[in-house]
Coordinates of C-alpha atoms in Angstrom, one line a residue:
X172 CA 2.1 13.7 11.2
X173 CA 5.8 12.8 10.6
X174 CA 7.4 13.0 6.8
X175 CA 10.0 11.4 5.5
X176 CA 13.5 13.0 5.3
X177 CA 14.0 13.6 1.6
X178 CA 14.6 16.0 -0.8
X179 CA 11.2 15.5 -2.5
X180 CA 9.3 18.3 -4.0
X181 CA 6.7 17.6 -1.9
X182 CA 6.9 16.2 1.7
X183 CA 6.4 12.4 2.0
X184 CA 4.0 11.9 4.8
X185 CA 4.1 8.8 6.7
X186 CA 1.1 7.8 6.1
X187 CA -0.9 8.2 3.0
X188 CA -4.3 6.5 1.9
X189 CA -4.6 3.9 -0.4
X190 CA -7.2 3.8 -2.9
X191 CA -7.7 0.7 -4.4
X192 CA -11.4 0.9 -2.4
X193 CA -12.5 3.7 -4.2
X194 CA -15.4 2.6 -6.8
X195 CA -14.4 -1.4 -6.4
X196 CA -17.4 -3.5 -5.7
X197 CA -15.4 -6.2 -4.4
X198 CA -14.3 -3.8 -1.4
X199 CA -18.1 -3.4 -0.8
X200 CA -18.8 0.1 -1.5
X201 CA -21.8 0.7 -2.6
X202 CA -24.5 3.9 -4.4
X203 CA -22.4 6.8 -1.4
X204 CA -19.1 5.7 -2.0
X205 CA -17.9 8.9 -3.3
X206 CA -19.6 10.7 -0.7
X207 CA -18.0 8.6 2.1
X208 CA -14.5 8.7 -0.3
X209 CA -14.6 12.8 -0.5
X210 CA -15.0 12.7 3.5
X211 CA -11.9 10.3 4.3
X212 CA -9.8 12.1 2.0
X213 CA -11.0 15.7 3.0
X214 CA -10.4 14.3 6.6
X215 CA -6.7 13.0 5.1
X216 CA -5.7 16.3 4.2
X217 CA -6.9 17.7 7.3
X218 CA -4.3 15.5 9.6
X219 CA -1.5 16.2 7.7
X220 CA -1.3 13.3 4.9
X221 CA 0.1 14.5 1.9
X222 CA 0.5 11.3 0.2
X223 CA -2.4 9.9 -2.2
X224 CA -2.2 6.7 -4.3
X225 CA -4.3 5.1 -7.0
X226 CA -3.7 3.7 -10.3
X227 CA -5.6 3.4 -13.2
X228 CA -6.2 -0.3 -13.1
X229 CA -8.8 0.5 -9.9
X230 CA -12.2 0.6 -10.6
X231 CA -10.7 0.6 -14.3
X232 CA -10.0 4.8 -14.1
X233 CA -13.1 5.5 -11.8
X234 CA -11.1 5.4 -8.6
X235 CA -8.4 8.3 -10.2
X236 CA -11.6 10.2 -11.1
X237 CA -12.8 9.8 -7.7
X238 CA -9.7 10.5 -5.8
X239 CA -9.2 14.1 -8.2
X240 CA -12.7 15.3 -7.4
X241 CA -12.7 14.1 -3.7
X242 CA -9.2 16.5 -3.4
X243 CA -10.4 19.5 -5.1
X244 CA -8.5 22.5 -4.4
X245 CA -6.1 20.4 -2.4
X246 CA -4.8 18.8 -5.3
X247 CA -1.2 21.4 -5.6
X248 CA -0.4 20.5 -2.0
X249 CA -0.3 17.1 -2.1
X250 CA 1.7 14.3 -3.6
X251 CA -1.2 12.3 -6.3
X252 CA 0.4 9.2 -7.2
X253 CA -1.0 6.5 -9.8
X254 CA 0.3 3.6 -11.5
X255 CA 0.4 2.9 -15.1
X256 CA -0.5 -1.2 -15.8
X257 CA 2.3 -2.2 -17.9
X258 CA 0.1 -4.3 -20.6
X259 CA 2.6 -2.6 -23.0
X260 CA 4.7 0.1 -21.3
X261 CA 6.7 1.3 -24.2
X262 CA 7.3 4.7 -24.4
X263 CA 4.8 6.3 -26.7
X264 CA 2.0 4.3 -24.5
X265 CA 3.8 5.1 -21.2
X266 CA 2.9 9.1 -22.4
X267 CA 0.1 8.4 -23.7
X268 CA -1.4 6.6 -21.0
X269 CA 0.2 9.5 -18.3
X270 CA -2.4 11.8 -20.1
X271 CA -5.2 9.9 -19.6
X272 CA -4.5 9.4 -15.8
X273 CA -3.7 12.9 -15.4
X274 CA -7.3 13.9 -16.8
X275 CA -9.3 11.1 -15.0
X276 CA -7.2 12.6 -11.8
X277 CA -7.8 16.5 -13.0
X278 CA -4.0 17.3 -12.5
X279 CA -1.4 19.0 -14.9
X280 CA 1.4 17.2 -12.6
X281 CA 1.5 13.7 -11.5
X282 CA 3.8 13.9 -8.8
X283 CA 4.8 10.5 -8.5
X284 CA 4.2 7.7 -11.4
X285 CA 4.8 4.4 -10.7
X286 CA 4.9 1.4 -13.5
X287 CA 1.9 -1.2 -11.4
X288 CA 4.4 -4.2 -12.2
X289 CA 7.5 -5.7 -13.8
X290 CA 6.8 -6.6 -17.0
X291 CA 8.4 -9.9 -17.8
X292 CA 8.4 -9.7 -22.0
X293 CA 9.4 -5.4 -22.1
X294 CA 12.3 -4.2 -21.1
X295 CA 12.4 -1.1 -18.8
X296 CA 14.8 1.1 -21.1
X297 CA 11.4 1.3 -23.3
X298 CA 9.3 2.3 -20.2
X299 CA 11.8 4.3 -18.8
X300 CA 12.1 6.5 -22.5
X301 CA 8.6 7.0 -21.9
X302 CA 9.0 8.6 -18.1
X303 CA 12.0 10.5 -18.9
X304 CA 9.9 12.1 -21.7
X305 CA 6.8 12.9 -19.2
X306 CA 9.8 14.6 -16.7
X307 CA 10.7 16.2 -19.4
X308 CA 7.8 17.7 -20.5
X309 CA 6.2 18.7 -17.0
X310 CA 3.6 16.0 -16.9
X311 CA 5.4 13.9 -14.6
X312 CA 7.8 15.1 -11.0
X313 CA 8.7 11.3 -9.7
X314 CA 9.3 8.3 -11.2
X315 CA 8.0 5.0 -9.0
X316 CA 7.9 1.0 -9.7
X317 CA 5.6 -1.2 -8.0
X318 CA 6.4 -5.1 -7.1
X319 CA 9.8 -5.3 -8.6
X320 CA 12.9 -6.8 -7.1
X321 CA 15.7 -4.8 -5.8
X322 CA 17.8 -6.0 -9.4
X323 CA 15.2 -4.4 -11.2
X324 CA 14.6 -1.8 -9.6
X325 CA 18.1 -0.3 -9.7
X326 CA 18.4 -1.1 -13.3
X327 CA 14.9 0.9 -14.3
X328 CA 17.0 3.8 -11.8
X329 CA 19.6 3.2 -14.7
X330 CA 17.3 3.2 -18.0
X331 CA 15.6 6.4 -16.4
X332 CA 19.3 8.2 -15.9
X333 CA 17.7 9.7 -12.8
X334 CA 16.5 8.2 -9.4
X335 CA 13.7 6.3 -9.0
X336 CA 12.2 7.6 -6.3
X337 CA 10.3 4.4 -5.1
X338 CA 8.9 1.3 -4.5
X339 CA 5.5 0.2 -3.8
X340 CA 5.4 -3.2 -2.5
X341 CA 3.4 -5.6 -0.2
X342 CA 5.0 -5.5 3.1
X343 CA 3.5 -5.8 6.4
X344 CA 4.0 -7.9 9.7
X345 CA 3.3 -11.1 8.1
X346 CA 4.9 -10.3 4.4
X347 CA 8.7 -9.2 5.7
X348 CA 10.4 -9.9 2.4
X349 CA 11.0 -6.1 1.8
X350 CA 13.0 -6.4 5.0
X351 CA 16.0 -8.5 3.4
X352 CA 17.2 -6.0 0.5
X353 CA 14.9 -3.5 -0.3
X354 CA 14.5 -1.5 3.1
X355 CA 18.4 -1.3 3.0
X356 CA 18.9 -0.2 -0.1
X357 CA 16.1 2.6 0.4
X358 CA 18.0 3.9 3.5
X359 CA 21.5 4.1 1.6
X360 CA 20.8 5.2 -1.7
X361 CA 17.8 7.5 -0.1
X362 CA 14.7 6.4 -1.7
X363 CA 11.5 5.2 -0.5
X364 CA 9.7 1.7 0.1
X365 CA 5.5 2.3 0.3
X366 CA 4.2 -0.6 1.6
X367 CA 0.6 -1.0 0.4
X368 CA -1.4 -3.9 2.4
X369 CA 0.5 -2.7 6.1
X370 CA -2.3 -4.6 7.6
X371 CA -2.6 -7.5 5.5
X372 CA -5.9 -6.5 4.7
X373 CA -7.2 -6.2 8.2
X374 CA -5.6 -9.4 9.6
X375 CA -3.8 -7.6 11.7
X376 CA -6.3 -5.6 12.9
X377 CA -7.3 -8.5 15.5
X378 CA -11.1 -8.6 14.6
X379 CA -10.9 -11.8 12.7
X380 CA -10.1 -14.9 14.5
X381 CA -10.7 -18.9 13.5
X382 CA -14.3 -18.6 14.6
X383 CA -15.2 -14.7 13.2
X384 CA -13.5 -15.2 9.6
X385 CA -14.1 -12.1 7.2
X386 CA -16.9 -12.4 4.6
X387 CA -16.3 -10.2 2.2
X388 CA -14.9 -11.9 -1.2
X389 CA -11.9 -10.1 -1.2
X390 CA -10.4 -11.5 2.2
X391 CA -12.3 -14.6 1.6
X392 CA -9.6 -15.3 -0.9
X393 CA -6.4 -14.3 0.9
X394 CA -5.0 -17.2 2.6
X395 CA -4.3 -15.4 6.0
X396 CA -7.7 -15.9 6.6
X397 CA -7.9 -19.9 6.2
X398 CA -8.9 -21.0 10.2
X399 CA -5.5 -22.4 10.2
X400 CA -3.5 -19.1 9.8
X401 CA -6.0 -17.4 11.8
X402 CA -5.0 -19.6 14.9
X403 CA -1.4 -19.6 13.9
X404 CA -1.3 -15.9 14.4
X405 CA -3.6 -15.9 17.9
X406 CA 0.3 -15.4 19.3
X407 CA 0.9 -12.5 16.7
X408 CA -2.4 -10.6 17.3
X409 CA -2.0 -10.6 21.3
X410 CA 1.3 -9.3 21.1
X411 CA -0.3 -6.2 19.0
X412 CA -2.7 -5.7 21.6
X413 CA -0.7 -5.9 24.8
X414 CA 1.9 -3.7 23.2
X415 CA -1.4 -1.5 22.0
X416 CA -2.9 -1.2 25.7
X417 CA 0.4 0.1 26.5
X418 CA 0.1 2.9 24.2
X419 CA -3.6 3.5 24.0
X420 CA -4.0 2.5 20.9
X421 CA -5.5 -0.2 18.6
X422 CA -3.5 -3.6 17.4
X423 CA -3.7 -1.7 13.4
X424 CA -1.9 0.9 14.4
X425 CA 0.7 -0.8 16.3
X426 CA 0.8 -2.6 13.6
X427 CA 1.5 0.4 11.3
X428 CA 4.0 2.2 13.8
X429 CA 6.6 -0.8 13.5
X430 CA 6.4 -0.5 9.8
X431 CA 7.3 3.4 10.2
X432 CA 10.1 3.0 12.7
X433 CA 12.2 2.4 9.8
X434 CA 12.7 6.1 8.1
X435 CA 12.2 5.4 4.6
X436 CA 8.8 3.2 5.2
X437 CA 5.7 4.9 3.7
X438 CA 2.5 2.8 4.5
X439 CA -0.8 3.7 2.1
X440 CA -3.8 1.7 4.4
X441 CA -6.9 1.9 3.0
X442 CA -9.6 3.9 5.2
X443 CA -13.3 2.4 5.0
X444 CA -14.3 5.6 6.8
X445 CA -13.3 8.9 8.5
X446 CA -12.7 7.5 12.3
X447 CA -10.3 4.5 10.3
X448 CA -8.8 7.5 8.2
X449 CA -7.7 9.0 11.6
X450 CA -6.5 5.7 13.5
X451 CA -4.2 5.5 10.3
X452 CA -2.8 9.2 10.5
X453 CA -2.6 8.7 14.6
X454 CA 0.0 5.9 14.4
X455 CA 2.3 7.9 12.5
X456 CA 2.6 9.0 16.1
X457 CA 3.0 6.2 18.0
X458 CA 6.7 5.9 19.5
X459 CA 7.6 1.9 19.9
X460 CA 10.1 1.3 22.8
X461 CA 13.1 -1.2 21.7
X462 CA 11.8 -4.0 24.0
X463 CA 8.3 -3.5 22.3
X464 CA 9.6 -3.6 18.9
X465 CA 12.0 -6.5 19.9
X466 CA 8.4 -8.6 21.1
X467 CA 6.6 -7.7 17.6
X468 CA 9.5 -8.8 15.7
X469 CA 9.8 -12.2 17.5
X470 CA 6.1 -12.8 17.3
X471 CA 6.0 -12.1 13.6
X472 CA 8.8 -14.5 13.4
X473 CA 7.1 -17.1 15.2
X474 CA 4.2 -16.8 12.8
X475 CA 4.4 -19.7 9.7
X476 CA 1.5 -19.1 7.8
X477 CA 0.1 -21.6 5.5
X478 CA 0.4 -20.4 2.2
X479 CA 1.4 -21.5 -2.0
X480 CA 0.2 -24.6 -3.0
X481 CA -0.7 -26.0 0.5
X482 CA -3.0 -23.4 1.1
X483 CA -5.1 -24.4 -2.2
X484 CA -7.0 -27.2 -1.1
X485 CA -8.1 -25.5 2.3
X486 CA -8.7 -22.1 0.0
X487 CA -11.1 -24.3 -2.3
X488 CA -12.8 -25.9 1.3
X489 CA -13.7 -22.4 3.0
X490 CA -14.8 -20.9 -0.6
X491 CA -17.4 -23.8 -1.1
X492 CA -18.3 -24.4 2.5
X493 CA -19.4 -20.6 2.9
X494 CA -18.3 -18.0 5.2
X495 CA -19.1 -19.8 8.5
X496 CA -16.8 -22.7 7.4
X497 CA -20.0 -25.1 7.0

């Protein structure tokens, strides 16, 4: 496993596990969830990932509860991060709801919390009272945001007074925006960008194509997987796996290592079961040559997904005709 190079009390591995799975229906887990959830994140632990994230929007609090009893003992050597869902973050509910999370999660410490997203109506001077008060105190090590814009983010790094550590956003292969301003900014000022969906929820994986669509509801209503942007990105998935045969390895984790060539990239992939758990851990591994990352980066470029408002009617097609597309 590689780590981040930070001054973290903790080390930042690579790759961590997302647990938005754990306890969600939707993700189809069903009566040994938590069974097959302590196994992944024992097995976590095991290869060297230090870096666990939840919030307490999943599973509304069942997927923290999950997550603390599935680490155990491990819970002091590793970094437990949740989010807070910023409904009303001011302070006194920003400590409040800190305590809650930490109990659900069975911790005295949450090393890293991270406010879920920008609230558009609160200002972050309010939230950021709240976090400087949990640092204060003990309760909280790191402060996080999720989803906000590089603007933002460096002005809740000023209502704080102290750094804010990072930045959990969707960035993959196919959702590059990170790339413009954010992944800079990390490597200059020395913070961190975790990139939740690495794998655009498995479209990157290569086992979906135009005429093997996914059929569970929650990729049934991500664009990526209209037929349309399934062919577009036939181009896309081929590259992954030529540059994977090269390596030995799968088009996911390819996919994975070119998010981690940059040194402040943290990816949290979900794992649906051990052997996933330890494709995730292995790509931390995986050493890209500068032709191969050149290719990856042209054939992400050359994908145009269709997405927004002109994905809608085709979304509202494939939802009605049924997850053969008839």
């Amino acid at each position: 496993m590689r780590f981040i190079a930070l001054d973290t009390p903790k080390p930042l591995s690579k790759i961590g596990l997302g647990t938005w799975q754990f306890g969600s229906r939707e993700w189809g887990y069903g009566p040994d969830f938590e069974q097959r959830a302590a196994q992944i994140v024992r097995r976590a632990v095991e290869l060297g990932v230090t870096v666990f994230d939840t919030a307490e929007i999943y599973a509304f609090g069942r997927s923290e509860r999950i997550l603390g009893a599935a680490l155990g003992d491990d819970r002091p050597k590793v970094v437990v991060a949740t989010k807070i869902l910023p409904v009303l973050p001011v302070a006194a509910v920003v400590q409040q709801r800190a305590v809650a999370s930490a109990a659900r999660l069975g911790v005295t410490n949450i090393d890293l919390y991270q406010v879920h997203q920008a609230n558009p109506l609160v200002a972050d001077h309010t939230t950021m009272r709240g976090m400087r008060a949990l640092q204060d105190v003990g309760l909280v090590s790191e402060v996080g945001v999720s989803n906000y814009g590089l603007r933002r983010w460096q002005v809740a790094e000023a209502a704080l007074g102290r750094r804010v550590l990072s930045n959990q956003v969707r960035y993959s292969m196919v959702d590059r925006a990170p790339e413009q301003d954010l992944l800079p900014y990390a490597r200059q000022a020395g913070r961190v960008v975790i990139a939740y969906s690495p794998l655009a929820q498995g479209f990157l994986s290569g086992r979906y194509d135009a005429k093997n669509p996914p059929t569970g509801a929650v990729r049934r209503a991500n664009p990526y997987f209209l037929p349309d942007n399934l062919e577009r990105g036939a181009n896309l998935i081929e590259t992954l796996r030529q540059v994977a045969d090269a390596h030995d390895a799968t088009p996911s984790q390819i996919a994975l290592a070119h998010l981690l060539r940059h040194p402040n990239v943290l990816a949290i992939p979900g794992a649906s079961g051990v052997e996933q758990m330890e494709r995730n851990a292995a790509a931390a591994d995986i050493d890209l040559a500068d032709d191969e990352y050149a290719a990856l980066v042209e054939a992400a470029k050359r994908f145009r997904p269709v997405t927004g408002l002109a994905a809608m009617p085709r979304m509202l097609r494939a939802r009605f005709a049924g997850p053969t597309g008839k």
